[in-house]
């Protein structure tokens, strides 16, 4: 049996390829990005056997995966947790249409917000959509769960969510591979009306989804990923979800936990196992990364007096990711923490790369606004969000993908004129375009600065859907041609860039300023690859 050393993300990608994947769709977002990148670099994708593609945003990626599933093939869609908010319309409705070919939706959560705006828990979305959720506890399970998830999806004709967290996505372990299996043939749904969510069909489909809930619960009861282990000390029973199981066992010699433990890797909750644990113990402790989803559920359906502890009562902190020390404290064990973090690994604030084009854009913007009151610049999500830090202190908001333009419009509607939006090229095509349309319709007095570095830089330089199209899009949306201005963000063009920015900020309508220069990291990578290609073709000649 072949074994590979894989990141959690890579284990999911390899699992999908080996399980007969036909297509993977995604918008890059930490910590999910490496799943799609791994498939893109695979021989299966390079030979055209598997489609691997970045979408303009998570919703388009979700819909493309649903289309592939409609055609009977196995599809995966990947996103970070906040990306699921963007895909939510298609995602929740996909539970009603159902799946035809296996459809696995990977949502990568980021408890402790290592690189995110919040730490929302995607399991709530899976529960909200009423679909099965899988949550691996290690890289091997992540690999195995993809096979299992496709089978579960095809058995019940339902999308399946695979929920992971940063710690699993970005840590490495040996993974034993299974036999790879062939892709599905194209096969249309037996019921050709299944994917038409007109009310009459949607009602029927929704009832079908509700009827299937009992089957999903019983599948959880029989799942190889849910396991109840009995032990002598019944003063407390422990429910450990996904990765939390590892944090639990690390506190005991030989990983032997003296209390009964219910390990959860599949939802909806296996109700009988939960009840058996509850009935046999004096109290319960729930360990879960993210929100207190399981704790809330069991407090609801087991409410007969025994204490249920976890994040809700403060036994476990309400926010942040779990670790073995937090679990030790929750169990009343000695806290093994005690060593200070050496200065060399203490956290340092991130900063723009030396020579990053955004530096020159912010220098010009700050100077252009110097004579006005502060607090007029609405930003978006990307490397340029670092403009909030010193020495720039150039932006005043960062809320969600696309919010810069619409927030600037709202502020201008309130009378904060001029107002400026700062957005990257990839974020603009992700969800900024519709906001620009709103501003054009309202003739809002805003200046939109689209920082075009020809890539999705923050997540490592993936393709941006905007490359070569920004001016055409702005024109088509209705921005006046003479108020779409291109700048070259370099120090030597500072005076000219400043003059153009000041002209457009003074314009009492929608103007777009596009500072354009390739991200220096992407440019360096491109030049390295070009050189390598030249050397290879020279050697072959
Ligand atoms: S990765 Fe590119 S865009 Fe991001 S800070 Fe560095 S140079 Fe700037």
Coordinates of C-alpha atoms and ligand atoms in Angstrom, one line a residue:
X1 CA 0.0 0.0 0.0
X2 CA 1.5 3.4 -1.0
X3 CA 2.0 5.9 1.7
X4 CA 2.5 9.7 1.3
X5 CA 3.4 12.4 3.7
X6 CA 0.6 14.9 3.1
X7 CA -0.9 18.1 4.5
X8 CA -4.5 17.8 5.5
X9 CA -5.4 19.8 2.4
X10 CA -3.3 17.6 0.2
X11 CA -4.8 14.4 1.7
X12 CA -8.3 15.7 0.7
X13 CA -7.1 16.5 -2.8
X14 CA -5.4 13.1 -3.2
X15 CA -8.4 11.4 -1.7
X16 CA -10.7 13.1 -4.2
X17 CA -8.4 12.1 -7.2
X18 CA -8.3 8.5 -6.0
X19 CA -12.0 8.4 -5.4
X20 CA -12.8 9.2 -9.0
X21 CA -13.1 13.0 -9.0
X22 CA -14.0 14.6 -12.3
X23 CA -13.8 18.3 -11.4
X24 CA -12.7 20.6 -8.6
X25 CA -13.8 24.3 -8.3
X26 CA -12.7 26.9 -5.8
X27 CA -11.9 30.5 -5.0
X28 CA -8.6 30.7 -3.1
X29 CA -8.9 31.3 0.6
X30 CA -6.6 30.3 3.5
X31 CA -6.7 27.5 4.8
X32 CA -8.4 25.8 1.9
X33 CA -6.2 27.0 -1.1
X34 CA -3.8 24.0 -1.2
X35 CA -6.6 21.5 -1.9
X36 CA -7.3 22.9 -5.4
X37 CA -3.6 23.7 -6.1
X38 CA -2.6 20.1 -5.4
X39 CA -5.2 18.8 -7.8
X40 CA -4.1 21.5 -10.4
X41 CA -0.6 20.2 -10.2
X42 CA -1.6 16.5 -10.4
X43 CA -1.0 14.5 -13.6
X44 CA -4.7 13.8 -13.8
X45 CA -5.4 17.6 -14.1
X46 CA -2.5 18.2 -16.4
X47 CA -3.6 15.4 -18.8
X48 CA -7.1 16.9 -18.8
X49 CA -8.8 13.9 -17.1
X50 CA -9.8 16.1 -14.1
X51 CA -11.0 19.7 -14.4
X52 CA -9.4 22.0 -11.8
X53 CA -10.4 25.6 -11.9
X54 CA -10.5 28.8 -9.9
X55 CA -13.9 30.5 -10.0
X56 CA -14.6 34.3 -9.9
X57 CA -15.9 33.6 -6.4
X58 CA -17.2 30.8 -4.1
X59 CA -20.7 31.0 -5.4
X60 CA -19.7 30.5 -9.1
X61 CA -17.4 27.6 -7.9
X62 CA -20.3 26.0 -6.0
X63 CA -22.6 26.3 -9.0
X64 CA -20.0 24.8 -11.4
X65 CA -19.5 21.8 -9.0
X66 CA -23.3 21.4 -8.8
X67 CA -23.5 21.4 -12.6
X68 CA -20.9 18.7 -12.8
X69 CA -22.8 16.6 -10.3
X70 CA -26.0 17.2 -12.3
X71 CA -24.2 15.5 -15.2
X72 CA -23.5 12.5 -13.0
X73 CA -19.8 13.0 -12.3
X74 CA -18.0 13.4 -9.0
X75 CA -17.3 17.1 -8.1
X76 CA -15.7 18.9 -5.2
X77 CA -15.9 22.6 -4.3
X78 CA -13.5 24.1 -1.8
X79 CA -13.6 27.4 0.1
X80 CA -12.7 29.0 3.4
X81 CA -15.4 29.5 6.0
X82 CA -16.3 33.1 5.1
X83 CA -16.3 32.0 1.4
X84 CA -19.3 29.8 2.4
X85 CA -21.2 33.0 3.2
X86 CA -20.7 34.0 -0.5
X87 CA -21.7 30.5 -1.8
X88 CA -24.6 30.2 0.7
X89 CA -27.4 30.7 -1.7
X90 CA -26.3 28.0 -4.1
X91 CA -25.1 25.8 -1.2
X92 CA -28.4 25.8 0.7
X93 CA -30.4 25.3 -2.4
X94 CA -28.1 22.4 -3.5
X95 CA -29.5 20.5 -0.5
X96 CA -32.9 20.9 -2.0
X97 CA -32.0 20.0 -5.6
X98 CA -29.8 17.2 -4.3
X99 CA -26.8 15.7 -6.0
X100 CA -26.6 13.3 -8.9
X101 CA -22.8 12.5 -9.2
X102 CA -21.1 12.7 -5.7
X103 CA -20.7 16.2 -4.5
X104 CA -18.4 17.1 -1.6
X105 CA -18.3 20.7 -0.3
X106 CA -15.1 21.4 1.6
X107 CA -15.4 24.3 4.1
X108 CA -12.1 25.2 5.8
X109 CA -12.7 27.0 9.1
X110 CA -10.2 29.2 10.9
X111 CA -10.7 29.1 14.7
X112 CA -8.5 31.7 16.3
X113 CA -8.7 33.8 13.1
X114 CA -5.1 33.1 12.0
X115 CA -5.9 34.8 8.6
X116 CA -9.6 35.6 8.6
X117 CA -12.1 38.2 9.7
X118 CA -14.1 35.9 11.9
X119 CA -14.1 32.3 13.3
X120 CA -17.6 31.2 12.2
X121 CA -18.3 27.5 12.3
X122 CA -19.3 25.9 9.0
X123 CA -21.0 23.0 10.7
X124 CA -23.9 25.4 11.4
X125 CA -24.3 25.8 7.6
X126 CA -24.3 22.1 7.1
X127 CA -26.9 21.7 9.8
X128 CA -28.9 24.6 8.4
X129 CA -28.9 23.0 4.9
X130 CA -29.9 19.7 6.5
X131 CA -27.1 17.7 4.9
X132 CA -24.5 15.2 6.4
X133 CA -21.3 16.7 7.6
X134 CA -17.9 14.9 8.0
X135 CA -15.2 16.2 10.3
X136 CA -11.8 14.5 10.1
X137 CA -9.6 14.1 13.2
X138 CA -6.4 13.5 11.3
X139 CA -5.0 13.5 7.7
X140 CA -5.7 9.8 7.2
X141 CA -9.4 10.4 8.1
X142 CA -9.4 13.4 5.8
X143 CA -8.3 11.2 2.9
X144 CA -10.7 8.3 3.8
X145 CA -13.6 10.7 4.4
X146 CA -13.5 12.0 0.8
X147 CA -14.1 8.4 -0.6
X148 CA -16.8 7.9 2.1
X149 CA -18.3 11.3 1.4
X150 CA -18.7 10.7 -2.3
X151 CA -20.3 7.3 -1.6
X152 CA -22.6 8.9 1.0
X153 CA -23.5 11.7 -1.5
X154 CA -24.3 9.2 -4.2
X155 CA -26.2 6.8 -1.9
X156 CA -28.6 9.5 -0.7
X157 CA -28.4 11.9 -3.7
X158 CA -27.3 14.8 -1.4
X159 CA -24.3 17.1 -1.2
X160 CA -22.0 16.2 1.7
X161 CA -20.0 18.8 3.7
X162 CA -16.4 18.1 4.7
X163 CA -15.5 20.5 7.5
X164 CA -11.8 21.0 8.4
X165 CA -9.9 23.6 10.4
X166 CA -6.6 25.4 9.9
X167 CA -4.6 23.1 12.2
X168 CA -5.6 20.0 10.2
X169 CA -5.4 21.7 6.8
X170 CA -1.8 22.9 7.4
X171 CA -0.2 20.1 9.3
X172 CA 1.4 17.0 7.7
X173 CA 1.2 13.3 8.4
X174 CA 1.6 9.9 6.7
X175 CA -1.4 8.9 4.7
X176 CA -2.1 5.4 3.3
X177 CA -3.7 5.5 -0.1
X178 CA -6.6 3.3 -1.4
X179 CA -6.9 1.8 -4.8
X180 CA -7.9 4.6 -7.2
X181 CA -11.3 4.2 -8.9
X182 CA -12.6 5.3 -12.2
X183 CA -14.6 8.4 -12.8
X184 CA -18.4 8.2 -13.3
X185 CA -19.7 8.2 -16.8
X186 CA -22.0 11.1 -17.8
X187 CA -25.5 10.3 -16.5
X188 CA -28.4 12.7 -16.3
X189 CA -30.6 12.7 -13.2
X190 CA -33.4 10.1 -13.3
X191 CA -35.8 12.9 -12.5
X192 CA -35.1 15.7 -14.9
X193 CA -37.2 18.1 -12.9
X194 CA -35.1 17.5 -9.8
X195 CA -32.9 20.6 -10.3
X196 CA -35.8 22.9 -11.2
X197 CA -36.6 24.7 -7.9
X198 CA -40.0 26.1 -9.0
X199 CA -42.2 26.1 -5.9
X200 CA -44.1 22.9 -6.7
X201 CA -40.8 21.0 -7.3
X202 CA -39.0 22.7 -4.5
X203 CA -41.7 21.7 -2.0
X204 CA -41.5 18.1 -3.1
X205 CA -37.7 18.1 -3.0
X206 CA -37.7 19.8 0.4
X207 CA -40.1 17.1 1.8
X208 CA -37.7 14.5 0.4
X209 CA -34.8 16.2 2.2
X210 CA -36.8 16.2 5.5
X211 CA -37.8 12.5 5.0
X212 CA -34.1 11.7 4.6
X213 CA -33.1 13.2 8.0
X214 CA -33.8 9.9 9.8
X215 CA -31.6 8.1 7.4
X216 CA -28.8 10.6 7.9
X217 CA -29.0 10.1 11.6
X218 CA -28.9 6.4 11.3
X219 CA -26.0 6.6 8.8
X220 CA -24.2 8.6 11.6
X221 CA -25.0 5.8 14.1
X222 CA -23.4 3.2 11.7
X223 CA -20.5 5.5 10.6
X224 CA -16.9 4.3 11.0
X225 CA -16.1 7.9 12.0
X226 CA -18.3 7.9 15.1
X227 CA -17.2 5.7 17.9
X228 CA -18.2 5.3 21.6
X229 CA -15.5 3.8 23.8
X230 CA -16.3 2.8 27.4
X231 CA -14.0 3.3 30.3
X232 CA -14.2 2.9 34.1
X233 CA -14.3 6.4 35.4
X234 CA -17.8 7.6 34.7
X235 CA -17.7 10.8 36.7
X236 CA -17.5 12.4 33.3
X237 CA -18.2 11.3 29.7
X238 CA -16.4 13.2 26.9
X239 CA -17.6 14.1 23.5
X240 CA -14.6 14.9 21.2
X241 CA -15.3 16.2 17.7
X242 CA -12.8 16.0 14.9
X243 CA -9.4 17.2 15.8
X244 CA -10.4 17.7 19.5
X245 CA -9.9 14.0 20.0
X246 CA -6.1 14.4 19.5
X247 CA -6.0 17.2 22.1
X248 CA -7.8 15.0 24.5
X249 CA -5.7 11.8 24.2
X250 CA -2.4 13.8 24.4
X251 CA -3.2 14.5 28.0
X252 CA -3.1 10.8 29.0
X253 CA -0.1 8.4 29.1
X254 CA -0.4 5.9 26.2
X255 CA -3.4 8.0 25.0
X256 CA -5.5 5.9 27.4
X257 CA -8.4 8.1 28.5
X258 CA -9.9 6.8 31.7
X259 CA -13.4 8.2 30.9
X260 CA -16.0 7.0 28.3
X261 CA -15.4 8.9 25.1
X262 CA -17.6 9.5 22.1
X263 CA -15.6 10.5 19.1
X264 CA -17.6 12.4 16.5
X265 CA -16.6 12.6 12.8
X266 CA -20.0 12.5 11.2
X267 CA -23.2 14.6 11.7
X268 CA -26.1 14.8 12.3
X269 CA -25.2 13.6 15.8
X270 CA -25.6 9.9 16.4
X271 CA -28.4 10.4 18.9
X272 CA -28.3 6.9 20.4
X273 CA -24.6 7.0 21.1
X274 CA -24.9 10.5 22.7
X275 CA -27.8 9.2 24.9
X276 CA -25.9 6.1 25.9
X277 CA -22.9 8.2 27.0
X278 CA -25.1 10.6 28.9
X279 CA -27.1 7.9 30.6
X280 CA -23.9 6.1 31.8
X281 CA -22.0 9.1 33.1
X282 CA -22.5 11.7 35.9
X283 CA -21.7 14.7 33.6
X284 CA -20.6 15.4 30.0
X285 CA -17.8 17.5 28.7
X286 CA -18.0 18.6 25.0
X287 CA -14.7 19.4 23.1
X288 CA -15.3 21.0 19.7
X289 CA -13.3 23.4 17.6
X290 CA -15.4 26.4 16.6
X291 CA -18.8 27.2 18.1
X292 CA -20.6 25.2 20.7
X293 CA -22.8 23.4 18.1
X294 CA -22.8 20.0 19.7
X295 CA -23.1 21.4 23.2
X296 CA -26.1 23.4 22.3
X297 CA -27.8 20.4 20.6
X298 CA -27.3 18.0 23.5
X299 CA -28.3 20.5 26.1
X300 CA -31.6 20.7 24.1
X301 CA -32.3 17.0 23.7
X302 CA -30.9 15.6 26.9
X303 CA -32.2 18.1 29.3
X304 CA -32.7 16.0 32.5
X305 CA -30.4 17.6 35.0
X306 CA -26.9 16.3 34.5
X307 CA -24.3 18.9 33.9
X308 CA -23.2 19.4 30.3
X309 CA -19.9 21.4 30.1
X310 CA -18.0 23.0 27.3
X311 CA -17.8 26.4 25.7
X312 CA -21.2 27.7 26.9
X313 CA -20.4 27.4 30.6
X314 CA -16.8 28.6 30.3
X315 CA -15.2 25.2 31.1
X316 CA -13.6 25.7 27.6
X317 CA -13.0 29.3 26.4
X318 CA -15.8 30.5 24.2
X319 CA -13.4 31.6 21.4
X320 CA -10.2 30.4 19.8
X321 CA -9.0 27.0 18.7
X322 CA -8.5 24.2 21.2
X323 CA -5.2 22.7 22.2
X324 CA -4.0 20.0 24.7
X325 CA -3.6 22.6 27.5
X326 CA -7.1 24.0 27.2
X327 CA -8.4 20.4 27.3
X328 CA -6.2 19.6 30.4
X329 CA -7.6 22.6 32.2
X330 CA -11.2 21.6 31.3
X331 CA -10.6 18.2 32.8
X332 CA -9.0 19.6 36.0
X333 CA -5.6 18.2 35.0
X334 CA -2.3 19.9 35.5
X335 CA -1.7 22.6 32.9
X336 CA 1.4 21.5 31.1
X337 CA 2.0 25.0 29.7
X338 CA 4.9 26.7 31.3
X339 CA 7.4 27.6 28.8
X340 CA 7.5 31.1 27.4
X341 CA 7.4 31.5 23.7
X342 CA 11.0 32.3 22.6
X343 CA 11.3 35.8 21.1
X344 CA 12.3 34.4 17.8
X345 CA 8.8 32.9 17.3
X346 CA 6.8 35.7 18.9
X347 CA 4.3 37.2 16.6
X348 CA 5.3 40.1 14.4
X349 CA 2.8 42.2 12.5
X350 CA 2.6 41.3 8.8
X351 CA 3.7 44.0 6.3
X352 CA 3.7 44.7 2.6
X353 CA 6.7 43.2 0.7
X354 CA 9.5 45.6 0.0
X355 CA 8.8 47.2 -3.3
X356 CA 5.1 46.1 -3.4
X357 CA 3.1 48.3 -5.8
X358 CA 0.5 49.0 -3.1
X359 CA 3.1 51.1 -1.1
X360 CA 3.2 53.7 -3.9
X361 CA -0.5 53.7 -4.3
X362 CA -1.1 54.4 -0.6
X363 CA 1.6 57.1 -0.5
X364 CA -0.2 58.9 -3.3
X365 CA -3.6 58.3 -1.8
X366 CA -2.6 59.6 1.6
X367 CA -1.2 62.7 0.1
X368 CA -4.2 63.3 -2.1
X369 CA -6.5 63.2 1.0
X370 CA -4.2 65.1 3.3
X371 CA -6.2 68.3 3.2
X372 CA -9.5 66.5 4.1
X373 CA -10.6 65.0 7.4
X374 CA -9.5 61.4 8.1
X375 CA -11.8 58.3 7.9
X376 CA -12.9 58.4 4.2
X377 CA -11.2 55.2 2.8
X378 CA -13.2 52.0 2.7
X379 CA -11.0 49.0 2.0
X380 CA -11.4 45.3 1.0
X381 CA -9.7 42.0 1.6
X382 CA -6.2 41.3 0.2
X383 CA -2.6 42.3 0.8
X384 CA -3.7 45.9 0.5
X385 CA -5.6 45.5 3.8
X386 CA -2.2 45.9 5.4
X387 CA -2.6 49.6 4.5
X388 CA -4.4 49.8 7.8
X389 CA -1.1 49.5 9.6
X390 CA 1.7 52.0 10.2
X391 CA 3.4 53.6 8.4
X392 CA 0.4 53.9 6.0
X393 CA -2.7 54.2 8.3
X394 CA -4.5 54.6 4.9
X395 CA -7.7 52.7 5.3
X396 CA -10.7 52.7 7.6
X397 CA -12.6 49.5 6.9
X398 CA -12.3 45.8 6.0
X399 CA -15.5 43.9 6.4
X400 CA -16.1 41.3 3.7
X401 CA -15.2 40.7 0.0
X402 CA -16.6 43.5 -2.1
X403 CA -17.8 45.7 0.8
X404 CA -15.4 48.6 0.1
X405 CA -17.3 50.0 -2.9
X406 CA -20.8 49.6 -1.4
X407 CA -19.6 51.0 2.0
X408 CA -18.1 54.0 0.2
X409 CA -21.4 54.5 -1.6
X410 CA -23.4 54.3 1.7
X411 CA -21.0 56.8 3.3
X412 CA -21.3 59.2 0.3
X413 CA -25.1 58.8 0.5
X414 CA -24.8 59.9 4.2
X415 CA -22.9 63.0 3.1
X416 CA -19.3 61.9 3.6
X417 CA -18.0 63.3 0.3
X418 CA -15.5 62.5 -1.1
X419 CA -15.4 58.8 -0.2
X420 CA -12.8 56.4 -1.6
X421 CA -13.0 52.6 -2.0
X422 CA -9.9 50.5 -2.3
X423 CA -10.2 47.0 -3.8
X424 CA -7.9 44.5 -5.5
X425 CA -8.4 43.2 -9.0
X426 CA -9.4 39.7 -7.9
X427 CA -11.7 41.0 -5.2
X428 CA -13.3 43.3 -7.8
X429 CA -14.4 40.5 -10.0
X430 CA -15.2 38.3 -7.0
X431 CA -17.9 40.7 -5.7
X432 CA -17.0 44.3 -6.3
X433 CA -18.6 44.7 -9.7
X434 CA -22.2 44.7 -8.5
X435 CA -21.3 47.4 -5.9
X436 CA -19.8 49.5 -8.7
X437 CA -23.1 49.1 -10.7
X438 CA -25.1 50.3 -7.7
X439 CA -22.8 53.4 -7.4
X440 CA -23.1 54.1 -11.2
X441 CA -26.9 53.9 -11.0
X442 CA -26.9 56.3 -8.1
X443 CA -24.3 58.5 -9.6
X444 CA -22.5 58.4 -6.2
X445 CA -19.6 60.8 -5.7
X446 CA -17.0 58.1 -5.0
X447 CA -13.6 57.2 -6.3
X448 CA -12.9 53.5 -6.6
X449 CA -9.2 52.5 -6.6
X450 CA -8.8 49.1 -8.2
X451 CA -5.3 47.9 -7.2
X452 CA -4.4 45.7 -10.2
X453 CA -1.5 43.4 -9.5
X454 CA -2.7 40.8 -12.0
X455 CA -3.1 38.0 -9.4
X456 CA -4.8 36.9 -6.2
X457 CA -1.6 37.8 -4.3
X458 CA -2.6 37.2 -0.7
X459 CA -3.3 33.5 -1.1
X460 CA -0.1 32.9 -3.1
X461 CA -0.6 34.2 -6.6
X462 CA -3.5 32.3 -8.1
X463 CA -5.0 33.5 -11.4
X464 CA -7.3 36.5 -11.1
X465 CA -10.5 36.5 -13.2
X466 CA -9.9 40.2 -13.7
X467 CA -6.7 40.1 -15.7
X468 CA -6.9 42.2 -18.9
X469 CA -10.6 43.0 -18.3
X470 CA -10.9 45.7 -15.7
X471 CA -11.3 48.8 -17.9
X472 CA -13.8 47.0 -20.2
X473 CA -15.8 45.9 -17.1
X474 CA -15.9 49.4 -15.7
X475 CA -16.9 50.8 -19.0
X476 CA -19.7 48.2 -19.5
X477 CA -21.0 48.9 -16.0
X478 CA -21.3 52.6 -17.0
X479 CA -18.3 54.4 -15.6
X480 CA -17.5 57.3 -17.9
X481 CA -14.5 56.6 -20.1
X482 CA -12.7 59.8 -19.1
X483 CA -13.0 58.9 -15.4
X484 CA -11.3 55.5 -15.7
X485 CA -7.6 56.4 -15.1
X486 CA -4.6 54.0 -15.2
X487 CA -1.6 54.7 -13.0
X488 CA 1.9 53.1 -12.7
X489 CA 2.5 52.8 -9.0
X490 CA 6.2 53.6 -8.8
X491 CA 8.0 56.3 -6.9
X492 CA 9.2 58.0 -10.1
X493 CA 5.5 58.5 -11.2
X494 CA 4.5 59.9 -7.8
X495 CA 3.7 63.5 -8.8
X496 CA 1.7 62.4 -11.8
X497 CA -0.2 59.7 -9.8
X498 CA -1.0 62.3 -7.1
X499 CA -2.3 64.8 -9.7
X500 CA -4.6 62.1 -11.3
X501 CA -5.9 60.9 -7.9
X502 CA -6.7 64.5 -6.8
X503 CA -8.6 65.1 -10.0
X504 CA -10.7 62.0 -9.7
X505 CA -11.3 62.5 -6.0
X506 CA -12.6 66.0 -6.8
X507 CA -15.0 64.6 -9.5
X508 CA -18.5 64.6 -8.1
X509 CA -19.5 61.2 -9.7
X510 CA -18.2 57.7 -10.0
X511 CA -14.5 57.6 -11.0
X512 CA -12.2 54.6 -11.2
X513 CA -8.4 54.8 -10.7
X514 CA -6.4 51.7 -11.5
X515 CA -2.8 51.6 -10.2
X516 CA -1.4 48.7 -12.3
X517 CA 1.8 46.8 -11.6
X518 CA 2.4 43.1 -11.2
X519 CA 2.8 41.8 -7.6
X520 CA 6.6 41.4 -7.1
X521 CA 6.2 37.9 -5.7
X522 CA 4.2 36.7 -8.7
X523 CA 6.6 38.5 -11.1
X524 CA 9.6 36.8 -9.5
X525 CA 7.9 33.4 -9.7
X526 CA 7.0 34.0 -13.3
X527 CA 10.5 35.0 -14.3
X528 CA 11.9 31.9 -12.5
X529 CA 9.5 29.6 -14.4
X530 CA 10.3 31.3 -17.7
X531 CA 14.0 30.9 -17.1
X532 CA 13.5 27.2 -16.2
X533 CA 11.5 26.7 -19.4
X534 CA 14.2 28.4 -21.5
X535 CA 16.9 26.2 -19.9
X536 CA 14.9 23.0 -20.5
X537 CA 14.2 23.9 -24.2
X538 CA 17.9 24.8 -24.7
X539 CA 18.9 21.4 -23.2
X540 CA 16.5 19.6 -25.4
X541 CA 17.6 21.4 -28.6
Ligands
LIG1 S1 2.6 39.5 -2.1 FE1 2.5 41.0 -3.8 S2 0.8 42.3 -3.4 FE2 1.2 41.1 -1.5 S3 2.5 42.5 -0.3 FE3 3.9 41.2 -1.5 S4 4.2 42.3 -3.4 FE4 2.5 43.2 -2.4

